[in-house]
GROMACS .gro file of C-alpha atoms in nm:
model
  365
    1UNK     CA    1   0.000   0.000   0.000
    2UNK     CA    2   0.145   0.342  -0.093
    3UNK     CA    3   0.233   0.577   0.190
    4UNK     CA    4   0.050   0.867   0.028
    5UNK     CA    5  -0.319   0.808  -0.022
    6UNK     CA    6  -0.560   1.039  -0.199
    7UNK     CA    7  -0.930   0.973  -0.241
    8UNK     CA    8  -1.037   0.946  -0.607
    9UNK     CA    9  -1.262   1.236  -0.702
   10UNK     CA   10  -1.456   1.347  -1.009
   11UNK     CA   11  -1.405   1.695  -1.155
   12UNK     CA   12  -1.699   1.914  -1.254
   13UNK     CA   13  -1.744   1.848  -1.626
   14UNK     CA   14  -1.804   2.160  -1.836
   15UNK     CA   15  -1.864   2.077  -2.200
   16UNK     CA   16  -1.948   2.282  -2.509
   17UNK     CA   17  -1.868   2.632  -2.628
   18UNK     CA   18  -1.703   2.879  -2.389
   19UNK     CA   19  -2.043   3.042  -2.327
   20UNK     CA   20  -2.204   2.705  -2.256
   21UNK     CA   21  -1.923   2.608  -2.017
   22UNK     CA   22  -1.956   2.936  -1.833
   23UNK     CA   23  -2.333   2.903  -1.809
   24UNK     CA   24  -2.300   2.543  -1.685
   25UNK     CA   25  -2.102   2.646  -1.378
   26UNK     CA   26  -2.417   2.760  -1.200
   27UNK     CA   27  -2.595   2.432  -1.271
   28UNK     CA   28  -2.308   2.192  -1.205
   29UNK     CA   29  -2.058   2.345  -0.959
   30UNK     CA   30  -2.272   2.280  -0.652
   31UNK     CA   31  -2.228   2.636  -0.526
   32UNK     CA   32  -2.527   2.856  -0.454
   33UNK     CA   33  -2.577   3.159  -0.672
   34UNK     CA   34  -2.597   3.379  -0.361
   35UNK     CA   35  -2.259   3.254  -0.238
   36UNK     CA   36  -2.091   3.339  -0.569
   37UNK     CA   37  -2.263   3.677  -0.587
   38UNK     CA   38  -2.145   3.752  -0.233
   39UNK     CA   39  -1.787   3.653  -0.312
   40UNK     CA   40  -1.778   3.871  -0.624
   41UNK     CA   41  -1.986   4.168  -0.520
   42UNK     CA   42  -1.827   4.179  -0.175
   43UNK     CA   43  -1.477   4.226  -0.319
   44UNK     CA   44  -1.599   4.472  -0.583
   45UNK     CA   45  -1.771   4.682  -0.316
   46UNK     CA   46  -1.456   4.668  -0.103
   47UNK     CA   47  -1.259   4.790  -0.404
   48UNK     CA   48  -1.507   5.068  -0.468
   49UNK     CA   49  -1.488   5.179  -0.103
   50UNK     CA   50  -1.107   5.179  -0.126
   51UNK     CA   51  -1.125   5.416  -0.424
   52UNK     CA   52  -1.001   5.169  -0.684
   53UNK     CA   53  -1.291   5.222  -0.922
   54UNK     CA   54  -1.252   5.594  -0.975
   55UNK     CA   55  -1.242   5.769  -1.313
   56UNK     CA   56  -0.893   5.638  -1.393
   57UNK     CA   57  -0.983   5.286  -1.284
   58UNK     CA   58  -1.302   5.292  -1.491
   59UNK     CA   59  -1.112   5.408  -1.800
   60UNK     CA   60  -0.863   5.126  -1.755
   61UNK     CA   61  -1.142   4.868  -1.722
   62UNK     CA   62  -1.308   4.991  -2.041
   63UNK     CA   63  -0.978   4.975  -2.229
   64UNK     CA   64  -0.927   4.620  -2.103
   65UNK     CA   65  -1.279   4.526  -2.211
   66UNK     CA   66  -1.213   4.656  -2.563
   67UNK     CA   67  -0.879   4.472  -2.576
   68UNK     CA   68  -1.035   4.144  -2.462
   69UNK     CA   69  -1.319   4.173  -2.713
   70UNK     CA   70  -1.068   4.216  -2.996
   71UNK     CA   71  -0.815   3.954  -2.884
   72UNK     CA   72  -0.992   3.685  -2.678
   73UNK     CA   73  -1.359   3.644  -2.775
   74UNK     CA   74  -1.369   3.299  -2.614
   75UNK     CA   75  -1.311   3.446  -2.268
   76UNK     CA   76  -1.567   3.720  -2.340
   77UNK     CA   77  -1.820   3.446  -2.415
   78UNK     CA   78  -1.729   3.243  -2.105
   79UNK     CA   79  -1.766   3.550  -1.883
   80UNK     CA   80  -2.108   3.619  -2.036
   81UNK     CA   81  -2.219   3.264  -1.959
   82UNK     CA   82  -2.095   3.286  -1.600
   83UNK     CA   83  -2.269   3.620  -1.543
   84UNK     CA   84  -2.598   3.488  -1.678
   85UNK     CA   85  -2.575   3.161  -1.487
   86UNK     CA   86  -2.504   3.315  -1.148
   87UNK     CA   87  -2.707   3.631  -1.195
   88UNK     CA   88  -2.403   3.857  -1.156
   89UNK     CA   89  -2.379   4.181  -1.357
   90UNK     CA   90  -2.117   4.137  -1.629
   91UNK     CA   91  -1.958   4.467  -1.528
   92UNK     CA   92  -1.902   4.343  -1.171
   93UNK     CA   93  -1.764   4.013  -1.297
   94UNK     CA   94  -1.519   4.186  -1.530
   95UNK     CA   95  -1.402   4.427  -1.260
   96UNK     CA   96  -1.358   4.136  -1.018
   97UNK     CA   97  -1.108   3.973  -1.254
   98UNK     CA   98  -0.899   4.294  -1.252
   99UNK     CA   99  -0.897   4.381  -0.882
  100UNK     CA  100  -0.527   4.308  -0.823
  101UNK     CA  101  -0.432   4.531  -1.117
  102UNK     CA  102  -0.660   4.810  -0.994
  103UNK     CA  103  -0.504   4.775  -0.650
  104UNK     CA  104  -0.156   4.834  -0.794
  105UNK     CA  105  -0.274   5.130  -1.000
  106UNK     CA  106  -0.415   5.293  -0.684
  107UNK     CA  107  -0.103   5.282  -0.467
  108UNK     CA  108  -0.187   5.267  -0.099
  109UNK     CA  109  -0.542   5.136  -0.141
  110UNK     CA  110  -0.634   4.867   0.110
  111UNK     CA  111  -0.793   4.552  -0.023
  112UNK     CA  112  -0.711   4.188   0.048
  113UNK     CA  113  -0.422   4.040  -0.148
  114UNK     CA  114  -0.349   3.703  -0.299
  115UNK     CA  115  -0.015   3.531  -0.267
  116UNK     CA  116   0.094   3.176  -0.360
  117UNK     CA  117   0.410   2.967  -0.354
  118UNK     CA  118   0.480   2.767  -0.670
  119UNK     CA  119   0.745   2.533  -0.811
  120UNK     CA  120   0.809   2.270  -1.076
  121UNK     CA  121   1.060   1.992  -1.135
  122UNK     CA  122   1.121   1.815  -1.465
  123UNK     CA  123   1.215   1.483  -1.307
  124UNK     CA  124   1.084   1.313  -0.994
  125UNK     CA  125   0.977   0.969  -0.877
  126UNK     CA  126   0.638   1.060  -1.025
  127UNK     CA  127   0.758   1.234  -1.342
  128UNK     CA  128   0.745   1.610  -1.402
  129UNK     CA  129   0.553   1.790  -1.125
  130UNK     CA  130   0.402   2.138  -1.092
  131UNK     CA  131   0.302   2.246  -0.740
  132UNK     CA  132   0.114   2.540  -0.587
  133UNK     CA  133  -0.020   2.665  -0.257
  134UNK     CA  134  -0.298   2.911  -0.333
  135UNK     CA  135  -0.308   3.204  -0.090
  136UNK     CA  136  -0.618   3.414  -0.134
  137UNK     CA  137  -0.915   3.568   0.039
  138UNK     CA  138  -1.104   3.332   0.269
  139UNK     CA  139  -1.422   3.427   0.082
  140UNK     CA  140  -1.311   3.177  -0.184
  141UNK     CA  141  -1.320   2.886   0.062
  142UNK     CA  142  -1.617   2.676  -0.039
  143UNK     CA  143  -1.636   2.810  -0.396
  144UNK     CA  144  -1.315   2.649  -0.527
  145UNK     CA  145  -1.375   2.371  -0.775
  146UNK     CA  146  -1.180   2.140  -1.005
  147UNK     CA  147  -1.332   2.185  -1.353
  148UNK     CA  148  -1.278   1.958  -1.652
  149UNK     CA  149  -1.324   2.163  -1.971
  150UNK     CA  150  -1.389   2.021  -2.315
  151UNK     CA  151  -1.505   2.217  -2.619
  152UNK     CA  152  -1.429   2.321  -2.976
  153UNK     CA  153  -1.193   2.601  -2.869
  154UNK     CA  154  -0.966   2.359  -2.678
  155UNK     CA  155  -0.720   2.239  -2.942
  156UNK     CA  156  -0.525   2.037  -2.684
  157UNK     CA  157  -0.825   1.809  -2.623
  158UNK     CA  158  -0.923   1.872  -2.263
  159UNK     CA  159  -0.800   2.074  -1.968
  160UNK     CA  160  -0.851   2.048  -1.593
  161UNK     CA  161  -0.851   2.383  -1.416
  162UNK     CA  162  -0.851   2.462  -1.046
  163UNK     CA  163  -1.045   2.780  -0.997
  164UNK     CA  164  -1.341   2.938  -0.824
  165UNK     CA  165  -1.705   2.917  -0.921
  166UNK     CA  166  -1.786   3.248  -1.083
  167UNK     CA  167  -1.450   3.284  -1.259
  168UNK     CA  168  -1.347   3.160  -1.604
  169UNK     CA  169  -1.099   2.891  -1.703
  170UNK     CA  170  -0.766   2.865  -1.523
  171UNK     CA  171  -0.833   3.113  -1.242
  172UNK     CA  172  -0.548   2.959  -1.042
  173UNK     CA  173  -0.385   2.670  -1.227
  174UNK     CA  174  -0.443   2.389  -1.474
  175UNK     CA  175  -0.317   2.105  -1.690
  176UNK     CA  176  -0.418   1.990  -2.037
  177UNK     CA  177  -0.438   1.648  -2.199
  178UNK     CA  178  -0.097   1.703  -2.362
  179UNK     CA  179   0.062   1.718  -2.016
  180UNK     CA  180   0.137   2.091  -2.003
  181UNK     CA  181   0.071   2.227  -1.652
  182UNK     CA  182   0.092   2.583  -1.524
  183UNK     CA  183   0.039   2.771  -1.199
  184UNK     CA  184   0.060   3.141  -1.118
  185UNK     CA  185   0.159   3.391  -0.849
  186UNK     CA  186   0.035   3.743  -0.796
  187UNK     CA  187   0.308   4.008  -0.812
  188UNK     CA  188   0.236   4.370  -0.732
  189UNK     CA  189   0.402   4.587  -0.995
  190UNK     CA  190   0.437   4.953  -1.085
  191UNK     CA  191   0.426   4.871  -1.459
  192UNK     CA  192   0.074   4.789  -1.578
  193UNK     CA  193  -0.081   4.849  -1.917
  194UNK     CA  194  -0.361   4.737  -2.144
  195UNK     CA  195  -0.314   4.377  -2.251
  196UNK     CA  196  -0.372   4.011  -2.166
  197UNK     CA  197  -0.479   3.959  -1.807
  198UNK     CA  198  -0.281   3.671  -1.655
  199UNK     CA  199  -0.583   3.448  -1.584
  200UNK     CA  200  -0.714   3.482  -1.938
  201UNK     CA  201  -0.373   3.409  -2.091
  202UNK     CA  202  -0.339   3.097  -1.873
  203UNK     CA  203  -0.664   2.957  -2.009
  204UNK     CA  204  -0.569   3.020  -2.372
  205UNK     CA  205  -0.224   2.866  -2.316
  206UNK     CA  206  -0.380   2.546  -2.184
  207UNK     CA  207  -0.631   2.544  -2.471
  208UNK     CA  208  -0.373   2.590  -2.747
  209UNK     CA  209  -0.020   2.495  -2.629
  210UNK     CA  210   0.126   2.148  -2.573
  211UNK     CA  211   0.475   2.231  -2.447
  212UNK     CA  212   0.655   2.487  -2.234
  213UNK     CA  213   0.829   2.623  -2.545
  214UNK     CA  214   0.493   2.676  -2.719
  215UNK     CA  215   0.363   2.853  -2.409
  216UNK     CA  216   0.665   3.083  -2.397
  217UNK     CA  217   0.615   3.166  -2.765
  218UNK     CA  218   0.248   3.246  -2.695
  219UNK     CA  219   0.347   3.481  -2.412
  220UNK     CA  220   0.630   3.651  -2.600
  221UNK     CA  221   0.409   3.728  -2.901
  222UNK     CA  222   0.151   3.922  -2.698
  223UNK     CA  223   0.119   4.234  -2.488
  224UNK     CA  224   0.016   4.172  -2.127
  225UNK     CA  225  -0.150   4.373  -1.853
  226UNK     CA  226   0.154   4.298  -1.636
  227UNK     CA  227   0.196   4.160  -1.287
  228UNK     CA  228   0.240   3.799  -1.191
  229UNK     CA  229   0.456   3.494  -1.248
  230UNK     CA  230   0.384   3.167  -1.424
  231UNK     CA  231   0.559   2.840  -1.343
  232UNK     CA  232   0.522   2.564  -1.603
  233UNK     CA  233   0.632   2.211  -1.689
  234UNK     CA  234   0.546   1.966  -1.964
  235UNK     CA  235   0.561   1.594  -2.027
  236UNK     CA  236   0.916   1.617  -2.168
  237UNK     CA  237   1.046   1.749  -1.835
  238UNK     CA  238   1.103   2.109  -1.946
  239UNK     CA  239   1.024   2.366  -1.674
  240UNK     CA  240   1.017   2.745  -1.680
  241UNK     CA  241   0.936   3.048  -1.469
  242UNK     CA  242   0.795   3.349  -1.655
  243UNK     CA  243   0.767   3.694  -1.498
  244UNK     CA  244   0.500   3.900  -1.672
  245UNK     CA  245   0.543   4.268  -1.740
  246UNK     CA  246   0.365   4.487  -1.987
  247UNK     CA  247   0.597   4.491  -2.285
  248UNK     CA  248   0.875   4.303  -2.103
  249UNK     CA  249   0.935   3.957  -1.956
  250UNK     CA  250   1.171   3.764  -1.736
  251UNK     CA  251   1.207   3.402  -1.849
  252UNK     CA  252   1.415   3.129  -1.684
  253UNK     CA  253   1.421   2.767  -1.799
  254UNK     CA  254   1.587   2.476  -1.621
  255UNK     CA  255   1.552   2.141  -1.450
  256UNK     CA  256   1.352   2.312  -1.174
  257UNK     CA  257   1.166   2.643  -1.140
  258UNK     CA  258   1.004   2.826  -0.848
  259UNK     CA  259   0.847   3.162  -0.764
  260UNK     CA  260   0.662   3.345  -0.487
  261UNK     CA  261   0.519   3.700  -0.498
  262UNK     CA  262   0.793   3.918  -0.642
  263UNK     CA  263   1.006   3.943  -0.954
  264UNK     CA  264   1.367   3.823  -0.931
  265UNK     CA  265   1.513   3.845  -1.283
  266UNK     CA  266   1.736   4.139  -1.373
  267UNK     CA  267   1.491   4.238  -1.644
  268UNK     CA  268   1.194   4.267  -1.408
  269UNK     CA  269   1.312   4.325  -1.049
  270UNK     CA  270   1.276   4.705  -1.068
  271UNK     CA  271   0.904   4.657  -1.134
  272UNK     CA  272   0.823   4.517  -0.790
  273UNK     CA  273   0.560   4.704  -0.592
  274UNK     CA  274   0.575   4.577  -0.233
  275UNK     CA  275   0.341   4.707   0.035
  276UNK     CA  276   0.481   4.765   0.381
  277UNK     CA  277   0.277   4.579   0.641
  278UNK     CA  278   0.128   4.329   0.396
  279UNK     CA  279   0.204   3.979   0.521
  280UNK     CA  280   0.219   3.820   0.175
  281UNK     CA  281   0.459   4.083   0.043
  282UNK     CA  282   0.679   4.078   0.351
  283UNK     CA  283   0.733   3.701   0.358
  284UNK     CA  284   0.765   3.653  -0.018
  285UNK     CA  285   1.146   3.668  -0.008
  286UNK     CA  286   1.156   3.426   0.286
  287UNK     CA  287   0.944   3.175   0.097
  288UNK     CA  288   1.146   3.224  -0.224
  289UNK     CA  289   1.477   3.165  -0.043
  290UNK     CA  290   1.334   2.854   0.121
  291UNK     CA  291   1.220   2.713  -0.214
  292UNK     CA  292   1.561   2.800  -0.361
  293UNK     CA  293   1.725   2.579  -0.098
  294UNK     CA  294   1.473   2.297  -0.114
  295UNK     CA  295   1.342   2.251  -0.468
  296UNK     CA  296   1.663   2.190  -0.670
  297UNK     CA  297   1.839   1.986  -0.404
  298UNK     CA  298   1.641   1.667  -0.357
  299UNK     CA  299   1.457   1.391  -0.538
  300UNK     CA  300   1.086   1.469  -0.526
  301UNK     CA  301   0.761   1.271  -0.535
  302UNK     CA  302   0.396   1.365  -0.499
  303UNK     CA  303   0.410   1.266  -0.133
  304UNK     CA  304   0.725   1.468  -0.064
  305UNK     CA  305   0.574   1.771  -0.242
  306UNK     CA  306   0.263   1.748  -0.024
  307UNK     CA  307   0.481   1.745   0.289
  308UNK     CA  308   0.678   2.048   0.173
  309UNK     CA  309   0.367   2.255   0.105
  310UNK     CA  310   0.250   2.198   0.465
  311UNK     CA  311   0.557   2.381   0.601
  312UNK     CA  312   0.522   2.662   0.858
  313UNK     CA  313   0.782   2.910   0.978
  314UNK     CA  314   0.749   2.776   1.331
  315UNK     CA  315   0.832   2.420   1.223
  316UNK     CA  316   1.202   2.479   1.290
  317UNK     CA  317   1.512   2.680   1.197
  318UNK     CA  318   1.526   2.774   0.832
  319UNK     CA  319   1.160   2.690   0.768
  320UNK     CA  320   0.917   2.923   0.586
  321UNK     CA  321   0.541   2.991   0.591
  322UNK     CA  322   0.435   2.808   0.276
  323UNK     CA  323   0.118   2.702   0.460
  324UNK     CA  324  -0.035   3.032   0.571
  325UNK     CA  325  -0.314   3.045   0.825
  326UNK     CA  326  -0.583   3.314   0.860
  327UNK     CA  327  -0.462   3.651   0.984
  328UNK     CA  328  -0.592   4.005   1.005
  329UNK     CA  329  -0.522   4.074   0.634
  330UNK     CA  330  -0.775   3.815   0.517
  331UNK     CA  331  -0.534   3.609   0.307
  332UNK     CA  332  -0.461   3.246   0.384
  333UNK     CA  333  -0.371   2.924   0.209
  334UNK     CA  334  -0.704   2.807   0.072
  335UNK     CA  335  -0.581   2.509  -0.131
  336UNK     CA  336  -0.283   2.313  -0.254
  337UNK     CA  337  -0.238   2.132  -0.584
  338UNK     CA  338   0.021   1.895  -0.732
  339UNK     CA  339   0.008   1.826  -1.107
  340UNK     CA  340   0.162   1.518  -1.268
  341UNK     CA  341   0.249   1.597  -1.629
  342UNK     CA  342   0.305   1.234  -1.732
  343UNK     CA  343  -0.049   1.127  -1.644
  344UNK     CA  344  -0.222   1.468  -1.684
  345UNK     CA  345  -0.366   1.428  -1.334
  346UNK     CA  346  -0.368   1.631  -1.016
  347UNK     CA  347  -0.379   1.594  -0.643
  348UNK     CA  348  -0.590   1.867  -0.482
  349UNK     CA  349  -0.657   1.970  -0.123
  350UNK     CA  350  -0.890   2.248  -0.011
  351UNK     CA  351  -0.788   2.445   0.296
  352UNK     CA  352  -0.454   2.446   0.473
  353UNK     CA  353  -0.237   2.161   0.342
  354UNK     CA  354  -0.123   2.078   0.696
  355UNK     CA  355  -0.470   1.969   0.801
  356UNK     CA  356  -0.675   1.846   0.507
  357UNK     CA  357  -0.729   1.537   0.296
  358UNK     CA  358  -0.596   1.508  -0.058
  359UNK     CA  359  -0.808   1.412  -0.357
  360UNK     CA  360  -0.692   1.267  -0.688
  361UNK     CA  361  -0.847   1.394  -1.014
  362UNK     CA  362  -0.787   1.222  -1.348
  363UNK     CA  363  -0.836   1.366  -1.696
  364UNK     CA  364  -1.104   1.106  -1.776
  365UNK     CA  365  -1.450   1.096  -1.618
   0.00000   0.00000   0.00000
């Protein structure tokens, strides 16, 4: 009997056009419409109270809407389906997707942040792995779901995405049938512009790219809104970390990759926007240094990855708070995921990884 057990689980199957998949969330995700509306509207109202949606913020949102309509009609359709299904105004839904960018544009505004610790290795006892602890607002506890997408826009066949009901596609991470997996980190930055929002780009990468190199080409050929890191691996064992600016990138490829919530490449480091007193920002370097010591220096497995992601600063000398518990700032580790590129499967745990039970999701249902 293996030491690491995970209960088999079935993802929420979303099938059809992007609009149909978005609309199906309300019927199939098992989350009440009122809960999703509360999660979305609550954060939008918090942003409005913090002054994020002023005249400048509204102009930016409209420019982003025009850009998305011209460059990513599939996401426009999925957002329309989600809004109709859950009874959420499309304007609120669109703003909700851009809250971290609006927060950066309004320096000093107070609104909860999202964090995340991510890494990938190209070779382990269980093949290439991509791993993430998702640090986000506790309002997303209970609305996270593992969605299996299939439809005519997904050239890679199928994709499994970990996200939140009420948000499109890969709103946190995902893997496709070709074995390409990706995860993201929020990075506050002082360089934003009109372009591809990270979450929307992640979905299109999974729908159209089969390898890390194809994903990098996709990213490099497009203008991005800026802010955030991607960590990727594919079935061949290639891994990469990509730091997203608007008009610039930081790209590192190697046997292993890792990121937290700041830029580290020479090309991008001057774009960091770190907020004094924010727990996620202040421990990002501690978590990055810890991953730098740990990730490239041992032979990994799914079980060993799960143990690592349950690490706390108080566990001993040299440890780091990968598993973050609720605090006054509202952010906490709300889930952990481990992708296996060879089998296009994932292990998923909702809540703090030190205290929950893992589930195993396969690409087939």
